[in-house]
PDB file of C-alpha atoms in Angstrom:
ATOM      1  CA  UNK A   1     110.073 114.878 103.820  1.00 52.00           C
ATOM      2  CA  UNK A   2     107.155 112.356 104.535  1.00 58.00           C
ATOM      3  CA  UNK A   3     107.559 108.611 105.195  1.00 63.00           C
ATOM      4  CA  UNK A   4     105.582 108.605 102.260  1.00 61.00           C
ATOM      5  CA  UNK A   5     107.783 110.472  99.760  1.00 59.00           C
ATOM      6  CA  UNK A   6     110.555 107.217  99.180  1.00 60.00           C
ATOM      7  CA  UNK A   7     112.635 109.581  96.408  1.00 61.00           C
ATOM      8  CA  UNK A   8     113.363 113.053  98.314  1.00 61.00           C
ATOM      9  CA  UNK A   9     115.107 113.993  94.874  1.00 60.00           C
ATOM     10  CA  UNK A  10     112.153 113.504  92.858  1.00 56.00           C
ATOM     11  CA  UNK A  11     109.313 115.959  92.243  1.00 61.00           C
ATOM     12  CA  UNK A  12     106.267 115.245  94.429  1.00 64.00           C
ATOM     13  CA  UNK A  13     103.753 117.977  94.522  1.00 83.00           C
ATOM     14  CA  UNK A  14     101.754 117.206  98.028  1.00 88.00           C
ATOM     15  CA  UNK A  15      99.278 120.272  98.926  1.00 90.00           C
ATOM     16  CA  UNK A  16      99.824 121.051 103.224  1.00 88.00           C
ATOM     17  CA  UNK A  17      95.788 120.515 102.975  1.00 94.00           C
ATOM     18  CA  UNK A  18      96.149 116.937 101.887  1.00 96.00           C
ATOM     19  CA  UNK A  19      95.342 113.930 103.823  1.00 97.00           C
ATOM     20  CA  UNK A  20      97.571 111.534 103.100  1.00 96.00           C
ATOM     21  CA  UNK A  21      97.417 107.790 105.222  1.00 97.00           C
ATOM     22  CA  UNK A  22     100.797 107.018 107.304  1.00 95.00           C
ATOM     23  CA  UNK A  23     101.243 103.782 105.067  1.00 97.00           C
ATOM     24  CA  UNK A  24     100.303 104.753 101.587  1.00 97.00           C
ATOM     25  CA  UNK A  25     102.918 105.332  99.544  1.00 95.00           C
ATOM     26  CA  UNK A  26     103.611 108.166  96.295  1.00 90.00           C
ATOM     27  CA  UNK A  27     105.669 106.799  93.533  1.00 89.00           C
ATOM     28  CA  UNK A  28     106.712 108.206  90.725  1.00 86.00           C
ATOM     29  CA  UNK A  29     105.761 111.521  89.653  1.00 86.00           C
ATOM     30  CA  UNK A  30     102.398 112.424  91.564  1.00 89.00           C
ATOM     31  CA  UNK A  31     100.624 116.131  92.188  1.00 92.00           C
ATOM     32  CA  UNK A  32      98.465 116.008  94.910  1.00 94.00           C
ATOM     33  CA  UNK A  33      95.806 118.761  95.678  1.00 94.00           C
ATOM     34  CA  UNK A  34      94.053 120.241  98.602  1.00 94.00           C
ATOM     35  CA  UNK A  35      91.620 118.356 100.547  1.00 97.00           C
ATOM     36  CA  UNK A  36      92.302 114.994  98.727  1.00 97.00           C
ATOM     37  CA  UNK A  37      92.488 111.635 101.265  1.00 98.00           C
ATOM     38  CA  UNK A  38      94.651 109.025 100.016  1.00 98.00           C
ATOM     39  CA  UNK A  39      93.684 105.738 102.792  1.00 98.00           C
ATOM     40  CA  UNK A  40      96.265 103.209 104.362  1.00 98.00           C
ATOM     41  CA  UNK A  41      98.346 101.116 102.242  1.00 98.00           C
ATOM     42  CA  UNK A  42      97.344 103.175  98.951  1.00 98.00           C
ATOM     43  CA  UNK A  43     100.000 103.062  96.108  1.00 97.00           C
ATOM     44  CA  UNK A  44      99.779 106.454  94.418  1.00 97.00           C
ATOM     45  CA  UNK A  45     101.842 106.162  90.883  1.00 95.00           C
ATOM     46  CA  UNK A  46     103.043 109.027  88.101  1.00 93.00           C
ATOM     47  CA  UNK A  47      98.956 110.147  88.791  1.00 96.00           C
ATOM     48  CA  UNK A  48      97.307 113.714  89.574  1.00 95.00           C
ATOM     49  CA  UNK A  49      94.560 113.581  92.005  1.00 97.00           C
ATOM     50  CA  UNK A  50      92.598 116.964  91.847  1.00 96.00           C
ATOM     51  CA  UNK A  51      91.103 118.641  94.979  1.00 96.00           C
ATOM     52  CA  UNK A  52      88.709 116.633  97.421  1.00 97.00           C
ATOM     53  CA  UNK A  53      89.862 113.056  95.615  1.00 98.00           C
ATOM     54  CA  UNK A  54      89.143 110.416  97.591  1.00 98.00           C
ATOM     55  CA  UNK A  55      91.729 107.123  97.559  1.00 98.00           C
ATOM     56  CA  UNK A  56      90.142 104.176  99.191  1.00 98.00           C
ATOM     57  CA  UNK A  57      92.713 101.816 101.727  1.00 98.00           C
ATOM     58  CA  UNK A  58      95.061  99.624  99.673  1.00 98.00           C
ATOM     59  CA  UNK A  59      93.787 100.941  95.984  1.00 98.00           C
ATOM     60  CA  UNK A  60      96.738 101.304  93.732  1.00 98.00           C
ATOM     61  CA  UNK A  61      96.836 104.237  90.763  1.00 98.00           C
ATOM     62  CA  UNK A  62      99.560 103.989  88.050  1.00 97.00           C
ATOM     63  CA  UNK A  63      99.535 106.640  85.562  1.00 96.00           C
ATOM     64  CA  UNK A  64      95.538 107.714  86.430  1.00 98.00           C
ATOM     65  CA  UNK A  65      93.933 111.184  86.866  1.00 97.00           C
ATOM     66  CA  UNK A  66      91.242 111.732  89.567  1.00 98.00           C
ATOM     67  CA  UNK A  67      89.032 114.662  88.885  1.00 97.00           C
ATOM     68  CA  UNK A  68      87.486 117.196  91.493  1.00 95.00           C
ATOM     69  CA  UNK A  69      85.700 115.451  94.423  1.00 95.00           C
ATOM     70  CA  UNK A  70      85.900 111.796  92.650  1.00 97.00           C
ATOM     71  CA  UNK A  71      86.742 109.138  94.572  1.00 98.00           C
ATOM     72  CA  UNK A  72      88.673 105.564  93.428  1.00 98.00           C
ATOM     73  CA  UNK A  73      88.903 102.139  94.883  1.00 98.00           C
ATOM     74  CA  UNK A  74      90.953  99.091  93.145  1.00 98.00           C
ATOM     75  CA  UNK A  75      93.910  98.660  91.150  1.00 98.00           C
ATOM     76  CA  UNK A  76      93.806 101.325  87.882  1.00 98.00           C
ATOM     77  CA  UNK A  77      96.505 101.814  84.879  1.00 98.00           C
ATOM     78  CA  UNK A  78      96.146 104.644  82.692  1.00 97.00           C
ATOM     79  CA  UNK A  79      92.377 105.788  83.536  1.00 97.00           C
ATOM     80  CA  UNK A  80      90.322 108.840  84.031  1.00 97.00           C
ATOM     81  CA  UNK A  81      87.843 109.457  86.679  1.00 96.00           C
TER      82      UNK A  81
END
């Protein structure tokens, strides 16, 4: 598993076609599709970024969907992009 992944028993879905930054960090129950970027120090929380989502360094998502090709920067709970 990933430095990323802190729970190897819990259910992370992380496509091979991701690009996910050495310190960002997947908590929670996350799915994670092809060609998203999640940048350094990112906090990815019980969220479901669809393919070609862009994370911007040191945003943090909690509970937050990111449609096709969106991309997020800040600290979200509970939205939809």
């Amino acid at each position: 598993y990933p430095d990323y992944l802190p729970d190897k028993s819990w259910p992370i879905m992380v496509s091979l076609e991701a690009r996910i930054a050495t310190t960002a960090r997947m908590e929670g129950f996350s799915a994670i599709g092809p060609g998203v970027e999640v940048g350094e120090g990112a906090i990815i929380r019980d969220s479901i970024l669809w393919e070609g989502a862009k994370i911007a360094s040191r945003s943090r998502l909690n509970a937050c969907i990111v449609r096709d090709g969106r991309s997020v920067e800040g600290d979200w709970t509970d939205a939809d992009f």
